[in-house]
Tab-separated table of C-alpha atoms and ligand atoms in Angstrom:
chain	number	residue	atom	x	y	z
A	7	UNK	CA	-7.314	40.084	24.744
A	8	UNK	CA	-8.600	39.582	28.666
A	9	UNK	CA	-12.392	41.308	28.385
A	10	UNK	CA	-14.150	42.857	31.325
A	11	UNK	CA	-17.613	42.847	31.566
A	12	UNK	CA	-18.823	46.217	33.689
A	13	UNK	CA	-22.665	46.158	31.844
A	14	UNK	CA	-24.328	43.839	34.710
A	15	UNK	CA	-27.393	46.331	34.735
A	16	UNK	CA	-28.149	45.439	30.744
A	17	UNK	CA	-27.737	41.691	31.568
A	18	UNK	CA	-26.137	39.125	33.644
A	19	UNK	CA	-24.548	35.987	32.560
A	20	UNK	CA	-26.617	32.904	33.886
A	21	UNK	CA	-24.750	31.371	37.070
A	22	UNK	CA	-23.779	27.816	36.063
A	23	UNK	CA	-25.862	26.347	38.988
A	24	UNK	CA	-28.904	28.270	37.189
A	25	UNK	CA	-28.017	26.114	33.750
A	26	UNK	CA	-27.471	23.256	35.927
A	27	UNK	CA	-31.433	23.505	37.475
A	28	UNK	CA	-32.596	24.070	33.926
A	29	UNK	CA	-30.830	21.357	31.900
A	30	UNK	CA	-33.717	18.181	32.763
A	31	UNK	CA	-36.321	20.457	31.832
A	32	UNK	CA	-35.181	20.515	28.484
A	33	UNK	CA	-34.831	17.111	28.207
A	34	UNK	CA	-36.243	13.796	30.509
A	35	UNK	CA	-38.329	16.891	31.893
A	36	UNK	CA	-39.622	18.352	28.887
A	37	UNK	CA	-43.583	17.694	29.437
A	38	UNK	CA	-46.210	20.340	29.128
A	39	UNK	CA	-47.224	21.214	32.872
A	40	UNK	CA	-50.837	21.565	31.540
A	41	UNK	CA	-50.580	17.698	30.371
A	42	UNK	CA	-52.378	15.831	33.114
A	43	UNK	CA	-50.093	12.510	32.288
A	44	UNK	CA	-46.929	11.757	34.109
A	45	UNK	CA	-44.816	14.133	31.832
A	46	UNK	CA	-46.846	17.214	32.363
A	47	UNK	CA	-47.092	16.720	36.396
A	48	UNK	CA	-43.667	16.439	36.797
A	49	UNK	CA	-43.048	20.070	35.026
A	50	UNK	CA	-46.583	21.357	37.117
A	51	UNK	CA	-44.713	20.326	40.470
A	52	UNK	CA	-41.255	22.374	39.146
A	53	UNK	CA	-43.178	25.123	37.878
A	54	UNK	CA	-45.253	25.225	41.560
A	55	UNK	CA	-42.370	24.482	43.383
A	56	UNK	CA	-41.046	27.686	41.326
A	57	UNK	CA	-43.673	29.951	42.151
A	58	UNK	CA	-43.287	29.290	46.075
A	59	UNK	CA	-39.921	30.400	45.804
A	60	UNK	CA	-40.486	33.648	43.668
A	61	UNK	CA	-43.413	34.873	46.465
A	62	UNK	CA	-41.225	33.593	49.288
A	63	UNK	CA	-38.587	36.328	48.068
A	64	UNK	CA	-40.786	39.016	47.617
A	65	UNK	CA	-43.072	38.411	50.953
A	66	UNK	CA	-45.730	37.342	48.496
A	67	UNK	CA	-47.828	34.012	48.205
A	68	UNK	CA	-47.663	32.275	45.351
A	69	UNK	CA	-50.619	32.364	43.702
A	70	UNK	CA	-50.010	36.301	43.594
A	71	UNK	CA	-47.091	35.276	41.312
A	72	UNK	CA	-47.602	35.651	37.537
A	73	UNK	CA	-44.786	34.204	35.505
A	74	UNK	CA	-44.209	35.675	31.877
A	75	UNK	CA	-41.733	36.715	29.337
A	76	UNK	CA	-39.880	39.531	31.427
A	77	UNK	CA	-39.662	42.512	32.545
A	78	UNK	CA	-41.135	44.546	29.448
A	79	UNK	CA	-44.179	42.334	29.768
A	80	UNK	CA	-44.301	42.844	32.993
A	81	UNK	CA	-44.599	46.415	33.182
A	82	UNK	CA	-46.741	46.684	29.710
A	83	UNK	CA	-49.306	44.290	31.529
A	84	UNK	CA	-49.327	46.400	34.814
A	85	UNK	CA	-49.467	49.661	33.210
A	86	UNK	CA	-51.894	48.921	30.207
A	87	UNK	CA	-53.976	46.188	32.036
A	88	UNK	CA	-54.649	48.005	35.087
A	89	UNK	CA	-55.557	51.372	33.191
A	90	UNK	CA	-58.259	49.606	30.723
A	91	UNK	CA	-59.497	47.739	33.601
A	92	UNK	CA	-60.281	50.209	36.218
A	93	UNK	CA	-61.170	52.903	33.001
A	94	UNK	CA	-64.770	52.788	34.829
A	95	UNK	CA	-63.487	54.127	37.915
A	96	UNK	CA	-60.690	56.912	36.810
A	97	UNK	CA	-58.786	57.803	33.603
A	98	UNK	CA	-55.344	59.373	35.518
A	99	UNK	CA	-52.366	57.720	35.723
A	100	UNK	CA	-49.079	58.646	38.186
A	101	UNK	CA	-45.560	57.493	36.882
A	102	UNK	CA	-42.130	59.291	37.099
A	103	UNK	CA	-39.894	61.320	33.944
A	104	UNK	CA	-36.957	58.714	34.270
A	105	UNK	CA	-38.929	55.206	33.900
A	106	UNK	CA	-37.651	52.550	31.895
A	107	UNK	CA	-39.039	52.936	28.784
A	108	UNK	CA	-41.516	49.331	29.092
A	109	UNK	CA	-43.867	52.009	31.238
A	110	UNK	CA	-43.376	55.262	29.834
A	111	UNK	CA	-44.448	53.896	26.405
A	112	UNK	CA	-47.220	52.081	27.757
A	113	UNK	CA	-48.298	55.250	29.622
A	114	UNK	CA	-47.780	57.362	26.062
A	115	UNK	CA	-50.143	54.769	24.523
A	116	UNK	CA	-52.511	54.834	27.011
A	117	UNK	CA	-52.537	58.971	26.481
A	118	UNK	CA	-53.572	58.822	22.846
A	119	UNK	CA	-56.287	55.908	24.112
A	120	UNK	CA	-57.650	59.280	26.636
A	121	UNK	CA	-56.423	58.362	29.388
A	122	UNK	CA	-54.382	61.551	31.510
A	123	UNK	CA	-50.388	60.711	32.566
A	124	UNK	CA	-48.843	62.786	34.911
A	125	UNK	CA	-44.725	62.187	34.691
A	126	UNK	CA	-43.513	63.506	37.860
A	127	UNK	CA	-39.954	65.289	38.001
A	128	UNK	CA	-37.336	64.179	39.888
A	129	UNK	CA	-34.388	66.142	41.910
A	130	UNK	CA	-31.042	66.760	40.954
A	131	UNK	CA	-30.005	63.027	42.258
A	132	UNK	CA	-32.968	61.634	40.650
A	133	UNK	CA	-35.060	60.943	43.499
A	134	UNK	CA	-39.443	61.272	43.071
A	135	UNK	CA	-40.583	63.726	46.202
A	136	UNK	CA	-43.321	61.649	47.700
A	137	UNK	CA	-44.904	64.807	48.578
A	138	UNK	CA	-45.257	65.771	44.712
A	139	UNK	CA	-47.112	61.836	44.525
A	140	UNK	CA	-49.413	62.978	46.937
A	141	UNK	CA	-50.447	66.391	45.371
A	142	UNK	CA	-50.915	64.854	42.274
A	143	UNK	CA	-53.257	61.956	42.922
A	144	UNK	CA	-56.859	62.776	42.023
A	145	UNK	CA	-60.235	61.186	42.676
A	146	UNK	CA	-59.307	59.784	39.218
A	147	UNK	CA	-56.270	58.427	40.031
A	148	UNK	CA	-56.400	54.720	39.230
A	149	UNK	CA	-52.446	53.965	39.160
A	150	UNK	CA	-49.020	55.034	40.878
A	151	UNK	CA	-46.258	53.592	38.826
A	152	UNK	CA	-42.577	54.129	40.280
A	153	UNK	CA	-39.597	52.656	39.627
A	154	UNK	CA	-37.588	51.079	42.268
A	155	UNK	CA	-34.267	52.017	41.472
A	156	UNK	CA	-33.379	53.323	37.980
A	157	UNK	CA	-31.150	51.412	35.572
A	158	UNK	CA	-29.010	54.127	34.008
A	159	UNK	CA	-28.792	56.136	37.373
A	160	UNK	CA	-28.947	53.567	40.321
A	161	UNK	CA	-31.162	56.200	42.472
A	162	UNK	CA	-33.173	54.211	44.690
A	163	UNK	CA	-36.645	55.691	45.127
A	164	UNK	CA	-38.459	56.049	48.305
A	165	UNK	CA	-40.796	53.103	47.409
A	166	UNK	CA	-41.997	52.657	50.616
A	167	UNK	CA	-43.103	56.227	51.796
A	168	UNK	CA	-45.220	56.761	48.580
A	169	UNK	CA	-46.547	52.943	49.005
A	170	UNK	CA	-48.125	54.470	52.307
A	171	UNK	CA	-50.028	57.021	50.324
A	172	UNK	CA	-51.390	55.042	47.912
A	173	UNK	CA	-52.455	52.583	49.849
A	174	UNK	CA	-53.769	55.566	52.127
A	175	UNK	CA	-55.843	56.696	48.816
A	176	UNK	CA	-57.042	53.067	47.765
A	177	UNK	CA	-54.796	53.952	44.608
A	178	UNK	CA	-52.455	50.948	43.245
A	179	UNK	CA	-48.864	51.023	43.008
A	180	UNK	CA	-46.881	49.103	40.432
A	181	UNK	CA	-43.038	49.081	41.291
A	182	UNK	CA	-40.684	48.271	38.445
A	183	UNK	CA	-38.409	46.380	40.464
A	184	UNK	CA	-36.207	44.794	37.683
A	185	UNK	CA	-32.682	46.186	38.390
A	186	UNK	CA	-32.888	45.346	42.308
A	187	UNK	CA	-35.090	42.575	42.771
A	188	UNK	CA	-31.948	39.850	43.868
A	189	UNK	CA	-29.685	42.779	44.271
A	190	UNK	CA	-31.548	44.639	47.450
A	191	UNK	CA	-34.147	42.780	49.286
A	192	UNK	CA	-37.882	43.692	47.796
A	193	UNK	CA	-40.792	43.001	50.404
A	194	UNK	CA	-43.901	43.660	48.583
A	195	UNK	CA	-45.823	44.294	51.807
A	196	UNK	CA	-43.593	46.381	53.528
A	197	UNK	CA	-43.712	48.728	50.898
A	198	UNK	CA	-47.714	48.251	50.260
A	199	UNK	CA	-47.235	47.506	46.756
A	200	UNK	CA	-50.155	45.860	44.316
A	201	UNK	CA	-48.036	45.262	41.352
A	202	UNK	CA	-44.120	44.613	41.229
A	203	UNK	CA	-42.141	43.539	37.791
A	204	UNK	CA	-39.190	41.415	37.852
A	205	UNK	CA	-37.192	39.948	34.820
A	206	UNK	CA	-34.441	36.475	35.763
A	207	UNK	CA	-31.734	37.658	33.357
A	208	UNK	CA	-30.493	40.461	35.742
A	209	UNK	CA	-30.246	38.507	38.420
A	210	UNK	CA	-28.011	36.211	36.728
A	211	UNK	CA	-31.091	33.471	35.645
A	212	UNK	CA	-32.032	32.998	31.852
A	213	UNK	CA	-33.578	35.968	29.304
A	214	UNK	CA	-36.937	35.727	28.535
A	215	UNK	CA	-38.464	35.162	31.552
A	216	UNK	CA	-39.442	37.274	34.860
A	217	UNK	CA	-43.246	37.625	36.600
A	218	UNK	CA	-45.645	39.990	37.763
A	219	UNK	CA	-46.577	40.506	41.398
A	220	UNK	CA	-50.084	40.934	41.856
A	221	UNK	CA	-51.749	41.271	45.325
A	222	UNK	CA	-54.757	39.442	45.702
A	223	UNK	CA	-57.918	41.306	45.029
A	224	UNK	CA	-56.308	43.614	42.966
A	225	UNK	CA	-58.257	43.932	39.549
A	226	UNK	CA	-56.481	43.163	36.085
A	227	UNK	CA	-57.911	41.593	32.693
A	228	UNK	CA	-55.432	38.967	31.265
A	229	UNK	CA	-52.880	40.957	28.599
A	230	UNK	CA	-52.671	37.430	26.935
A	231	UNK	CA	-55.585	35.631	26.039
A	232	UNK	CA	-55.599	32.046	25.019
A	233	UNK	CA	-55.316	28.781	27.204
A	234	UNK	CA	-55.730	28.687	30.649
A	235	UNK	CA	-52.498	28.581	31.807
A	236	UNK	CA	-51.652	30.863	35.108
A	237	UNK	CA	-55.155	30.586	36.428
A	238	UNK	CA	-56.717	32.546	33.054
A	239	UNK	CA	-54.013	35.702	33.832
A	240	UNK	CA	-51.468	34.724	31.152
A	241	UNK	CA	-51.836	31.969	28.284
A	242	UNK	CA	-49.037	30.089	26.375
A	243	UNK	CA	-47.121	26.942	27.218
A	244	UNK	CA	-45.394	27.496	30.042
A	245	UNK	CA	-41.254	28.386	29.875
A	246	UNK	CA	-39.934	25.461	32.371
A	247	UNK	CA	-36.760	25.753	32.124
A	248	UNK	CA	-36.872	29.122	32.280
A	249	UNK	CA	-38.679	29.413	35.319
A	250	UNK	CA	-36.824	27.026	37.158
A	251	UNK	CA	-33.546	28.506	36.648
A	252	UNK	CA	-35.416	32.172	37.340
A	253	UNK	CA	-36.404	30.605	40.866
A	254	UNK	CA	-33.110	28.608	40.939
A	255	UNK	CA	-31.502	32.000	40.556
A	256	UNK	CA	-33.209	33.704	43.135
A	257	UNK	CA	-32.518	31.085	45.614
A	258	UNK	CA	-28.560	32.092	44.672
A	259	UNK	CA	-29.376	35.517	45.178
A	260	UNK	CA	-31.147	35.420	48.925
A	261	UNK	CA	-28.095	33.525	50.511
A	262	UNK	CA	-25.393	35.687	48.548
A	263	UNK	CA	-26.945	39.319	48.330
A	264	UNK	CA	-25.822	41.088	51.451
A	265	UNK	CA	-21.963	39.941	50.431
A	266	UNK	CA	-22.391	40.962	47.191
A	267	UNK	CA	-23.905	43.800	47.934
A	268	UNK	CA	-21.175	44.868	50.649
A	269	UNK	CA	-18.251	43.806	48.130
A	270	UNK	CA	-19.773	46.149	45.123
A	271	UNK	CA	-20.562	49.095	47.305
A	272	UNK	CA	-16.987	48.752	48.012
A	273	UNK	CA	-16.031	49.101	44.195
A	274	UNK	CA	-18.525	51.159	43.456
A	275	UNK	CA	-17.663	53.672	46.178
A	276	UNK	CA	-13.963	53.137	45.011
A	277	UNK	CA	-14.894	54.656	41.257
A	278	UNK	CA	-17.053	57.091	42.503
A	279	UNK	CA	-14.429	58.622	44.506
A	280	UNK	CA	-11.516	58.290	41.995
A	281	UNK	CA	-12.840	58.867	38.882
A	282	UNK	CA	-13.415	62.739	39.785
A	283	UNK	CA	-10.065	62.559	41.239
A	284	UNK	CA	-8.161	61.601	37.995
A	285	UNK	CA	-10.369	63.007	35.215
A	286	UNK	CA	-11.206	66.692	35.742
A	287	UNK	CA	-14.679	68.002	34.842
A	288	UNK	CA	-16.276	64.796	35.548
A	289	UNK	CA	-19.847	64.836	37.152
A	290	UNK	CA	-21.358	61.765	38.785
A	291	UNK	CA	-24.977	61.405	38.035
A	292	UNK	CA	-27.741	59.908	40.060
A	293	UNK	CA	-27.787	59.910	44.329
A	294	UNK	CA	-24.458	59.674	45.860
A	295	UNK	CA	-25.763	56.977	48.532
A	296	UNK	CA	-29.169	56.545	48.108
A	297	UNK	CA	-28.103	54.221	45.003
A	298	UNK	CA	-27.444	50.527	43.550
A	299	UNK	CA	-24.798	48.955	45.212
A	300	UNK	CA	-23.226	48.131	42.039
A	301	UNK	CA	-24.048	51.433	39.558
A	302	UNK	CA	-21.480	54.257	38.741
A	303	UNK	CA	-22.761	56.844	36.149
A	304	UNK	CA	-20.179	59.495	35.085
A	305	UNK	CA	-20.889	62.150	32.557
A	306	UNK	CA	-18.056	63.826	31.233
A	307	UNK	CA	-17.619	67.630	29.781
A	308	UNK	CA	-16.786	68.073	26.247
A	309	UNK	CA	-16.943	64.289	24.948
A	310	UNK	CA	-19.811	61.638	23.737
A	311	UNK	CA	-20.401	58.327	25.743
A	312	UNK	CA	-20.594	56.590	22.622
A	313	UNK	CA	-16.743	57.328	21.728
A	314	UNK	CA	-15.658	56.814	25.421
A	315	UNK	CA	-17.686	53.021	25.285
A	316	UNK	CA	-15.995	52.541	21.685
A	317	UNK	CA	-12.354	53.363	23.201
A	318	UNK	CA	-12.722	51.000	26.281
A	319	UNK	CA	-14.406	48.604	23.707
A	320	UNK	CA	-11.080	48.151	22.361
A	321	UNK	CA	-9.060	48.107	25.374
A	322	UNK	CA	-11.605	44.753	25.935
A	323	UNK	CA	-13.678	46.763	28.711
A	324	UNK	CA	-17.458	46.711	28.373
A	325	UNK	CA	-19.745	49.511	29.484
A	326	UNK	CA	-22.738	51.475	28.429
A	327	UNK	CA	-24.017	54.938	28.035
A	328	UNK	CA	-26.977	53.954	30.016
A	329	UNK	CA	-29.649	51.760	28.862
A	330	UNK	CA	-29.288	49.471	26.588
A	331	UNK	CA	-32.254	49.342	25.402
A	332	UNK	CA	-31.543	53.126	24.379
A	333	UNK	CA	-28.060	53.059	23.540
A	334	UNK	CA	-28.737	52.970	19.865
A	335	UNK	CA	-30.614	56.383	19.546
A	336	UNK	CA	-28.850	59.498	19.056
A	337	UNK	CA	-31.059	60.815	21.557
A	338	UNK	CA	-29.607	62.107	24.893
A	339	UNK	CA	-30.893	59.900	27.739
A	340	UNK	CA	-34.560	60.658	29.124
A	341	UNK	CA	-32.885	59.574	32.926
A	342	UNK	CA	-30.051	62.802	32.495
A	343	UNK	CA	-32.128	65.333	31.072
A	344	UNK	CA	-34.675	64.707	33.647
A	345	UNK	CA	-32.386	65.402	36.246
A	346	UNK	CA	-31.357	68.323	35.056
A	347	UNK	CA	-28.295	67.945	32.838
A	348	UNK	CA	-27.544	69.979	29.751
A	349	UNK	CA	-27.545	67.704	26.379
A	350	UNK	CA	-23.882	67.817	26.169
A	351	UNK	CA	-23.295	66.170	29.441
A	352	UNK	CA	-26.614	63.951	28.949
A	353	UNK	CA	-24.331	62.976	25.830
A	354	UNK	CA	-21.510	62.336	27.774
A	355	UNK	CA	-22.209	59.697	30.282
A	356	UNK	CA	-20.824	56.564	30.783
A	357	UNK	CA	-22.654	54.164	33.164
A	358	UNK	CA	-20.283	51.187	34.860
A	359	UNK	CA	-22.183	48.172	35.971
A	360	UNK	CA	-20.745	45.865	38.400
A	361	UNK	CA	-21.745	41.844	39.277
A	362	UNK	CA	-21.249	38.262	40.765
A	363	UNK	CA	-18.300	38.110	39.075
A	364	UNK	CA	-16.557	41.223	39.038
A	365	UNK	CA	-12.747	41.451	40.384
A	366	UNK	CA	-11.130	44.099	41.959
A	367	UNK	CA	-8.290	43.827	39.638
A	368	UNK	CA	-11.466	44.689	36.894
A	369	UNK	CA	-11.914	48.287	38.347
A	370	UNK	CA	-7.988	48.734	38.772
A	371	UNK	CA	-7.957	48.047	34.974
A	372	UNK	CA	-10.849	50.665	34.215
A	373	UNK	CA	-9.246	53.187	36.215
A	374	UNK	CA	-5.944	52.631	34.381
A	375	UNK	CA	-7.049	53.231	31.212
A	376	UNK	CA	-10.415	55.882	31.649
A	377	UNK	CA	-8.598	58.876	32.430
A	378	UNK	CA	-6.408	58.520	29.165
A	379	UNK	CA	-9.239	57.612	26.850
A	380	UNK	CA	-11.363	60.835	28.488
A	381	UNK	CA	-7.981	62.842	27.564
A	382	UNK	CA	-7.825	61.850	24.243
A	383	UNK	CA	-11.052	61.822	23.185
A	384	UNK	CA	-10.793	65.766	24.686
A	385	UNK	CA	-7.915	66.202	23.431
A	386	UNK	CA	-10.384	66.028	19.410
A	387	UNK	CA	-12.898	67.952	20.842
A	388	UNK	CA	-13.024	70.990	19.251
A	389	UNK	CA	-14.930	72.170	22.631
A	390	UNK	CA	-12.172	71.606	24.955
A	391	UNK	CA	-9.145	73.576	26.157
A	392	UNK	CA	-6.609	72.812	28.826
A	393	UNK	CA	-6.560	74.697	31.938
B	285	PLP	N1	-37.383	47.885	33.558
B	285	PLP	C1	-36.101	48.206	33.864
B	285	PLP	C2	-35.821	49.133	34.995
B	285	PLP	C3	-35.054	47.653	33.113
B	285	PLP	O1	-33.802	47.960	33.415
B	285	PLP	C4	-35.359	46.775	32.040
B	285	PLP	C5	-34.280	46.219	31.195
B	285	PLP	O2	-33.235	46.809	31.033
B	285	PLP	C6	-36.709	46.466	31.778
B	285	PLP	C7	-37.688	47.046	32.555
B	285	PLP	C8	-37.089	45.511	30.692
B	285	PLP	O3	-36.817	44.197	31.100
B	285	PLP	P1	-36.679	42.986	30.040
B	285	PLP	O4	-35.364	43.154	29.384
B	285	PLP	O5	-36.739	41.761	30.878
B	285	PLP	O6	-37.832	43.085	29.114
């Protein structure tokens, strides 16, 4: 059976010229880059050489880059890190109701530890107000954590309006920037941001590894304690491989993201318009521009997501209900309730990721076969009757 992949925004396959980068480092390559023989200077240059790529992307410099395990490290060390060190100064921390859930645990924990969390709302398309960041920040405010864009959703926040005010309030902001960092260009200064997350394995680079942006001067204890490695901000033996194909992968992205982007905008805009047209009582969630150039969320009345993604399963088309790392709770999603939805729509959502190497011919296939799955799977719900 031919399978299409449409769940880009839970991971990416590695591009083959991101294996290709990786491959000596695993082998004539393999020294430790904290060895100070021959071996271990040869991975220090790669791993350098690494790093000035990452900032270049971002607008950063590298020694502002931080590489780790990913994108929940990322966030857990920006959120946590930040809070305990700057608990001298203020105890209140900003973040939004649809945040990936590697901050809005964090920020749960850091409640029960006394610190205060205020989760902002968000509109009907999912967008944070700005204005509602503002009113909320407090001579105790120590953090502003907003996503970028949202990975069930695709709304793209106004990242660099609220940067303005917290740089305007000596407050830091901490961008989760891991579904559009190589998707949508990410300038860490134009958008005053302190700390900024970003994980290589949706951006079509290996799992396991990503960084942490942070600006210089801005104050963090380590979250890893141990060897030196990463000037003292994060020990263990550094992932070679893994960070050369990350900044091997982001070199791919910067020459090909404004075609890519322009190509899935195309399909993206193509679903978004048809779906509703061939399945009645179909909803789209998150901003209608204002979004990922390659995210469709549907929710449709009367059914589940889960039986819609375990019909196209079989017809060998992959998709998701939203997050992944949510999909196997019976809960509705966090993201759809927050925007407003009833729990039987936030059940019935199916998000459609697109990618480097998604056809046109992919999305002719989905739209074949969606609007007779959707009618079937209403056709058993005891909830539905034909107008
Ligand atoms: N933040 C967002 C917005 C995500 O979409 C994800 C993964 O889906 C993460 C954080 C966690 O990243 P990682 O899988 O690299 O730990």
């Amino acid at each position: 059976m031919k399978r299409i992949y449409l769940d880009y925004a839970a991971t990416a396959p590695a591009d083959p010229e991101v294996l290709k980068s990786m491959e000596p480092y695993f082998f004539e390559k393999f020294g430790n880059p904290s060895s100070i023989h021959y071996f271990g200077q040869e991975a220090k240059k790669a791993i350098e050489d690494s790093r000035e790529i990452t900032a270049r992307v971002l607008g950063a410099s590298p020694d502002e880059i931080v590489f780790n395990s990913g994108g929940t490290e990322a966030d857990n060390t920006a959120v946590i890190e930040t809070a305990f060190t700057l608990a001298g100064k203020g105890n209140h921390i900003i973040t939004s109701a649809i945040e990936h859930h590697a901050v809005l645990e964090p920020a749960k924990f850091l409640e029960k530890k006394g610190f205060k969390v205020t989760y902002l709302g968000v509109d009907k398309d999912g967008l944070v107000d700005p204005q509602d960041v503002k009113k909320s920040i407090t001579d105790k405010t120590i953090l502003v954590s907003i996503m970028h864009a949202n990975n069930e959703i695709g709304t793209i926040q106004p990242i660099e309006e609220i940067g303005r005010l917290t740089k305007e309030k000596g407050v830091y902001f901490h961008v989760d920037a891991v579904q559009t960092v190589g998707h949508i260009p990410v300038n860490v200064n134009k958008a005053n941001i302190d700390l900024l997350s970003l994980s290589a394995h949706k951006f079509y680079g290996p799992k396991g590894v990503g960084a942490l942006y942070i600006r210089k001067g801005t104050r963090t204890h380590p979250y890893l304690l141990g060897g030196d490695q990463e000037k003292g901000r994060r020990a263990s033996t550094h992932n070679t491989p893994g960070i050369v194909g990350m900044a091997k992968a982001l070199e791919l992205c910067s020459v090909a993201m404004g075609q890519e982007a322009d190509f899935q905008s195309k399909l993206r805009d193509r679903l978004i318009k048809q779906i509703p047209a061939s399945i009645p009582e179909s909803r789209l969630n998150g901003h209608p521009v204002k979004r990922l150039p390659n995210n469709v969320n549907f929710s449709f009345k009367y059914i589940e997501g889960e039986s819609i993604l375990l019909n196209l399963d079989m017809l060998g088309i992959a998709a998701s209900t939203g997050s992944a790392c949510t999909s196997t709770s019976l809960e509705p999603s966090h993201v759809l309730l927050a925007i407003g939805l009833p729990h039987e729509l936030a059940h019935g959502s199916l998000r459609i990721t697109m990618g480097r190497w998604t056809k046109e011919e992919d999305i002719d296939c989905l739209l074949e076969n969606l609007p007779a799955v959707v009618k079937k799977l209403r056709s058993m719900s005891p909830l539905y009757e034909e107008k």
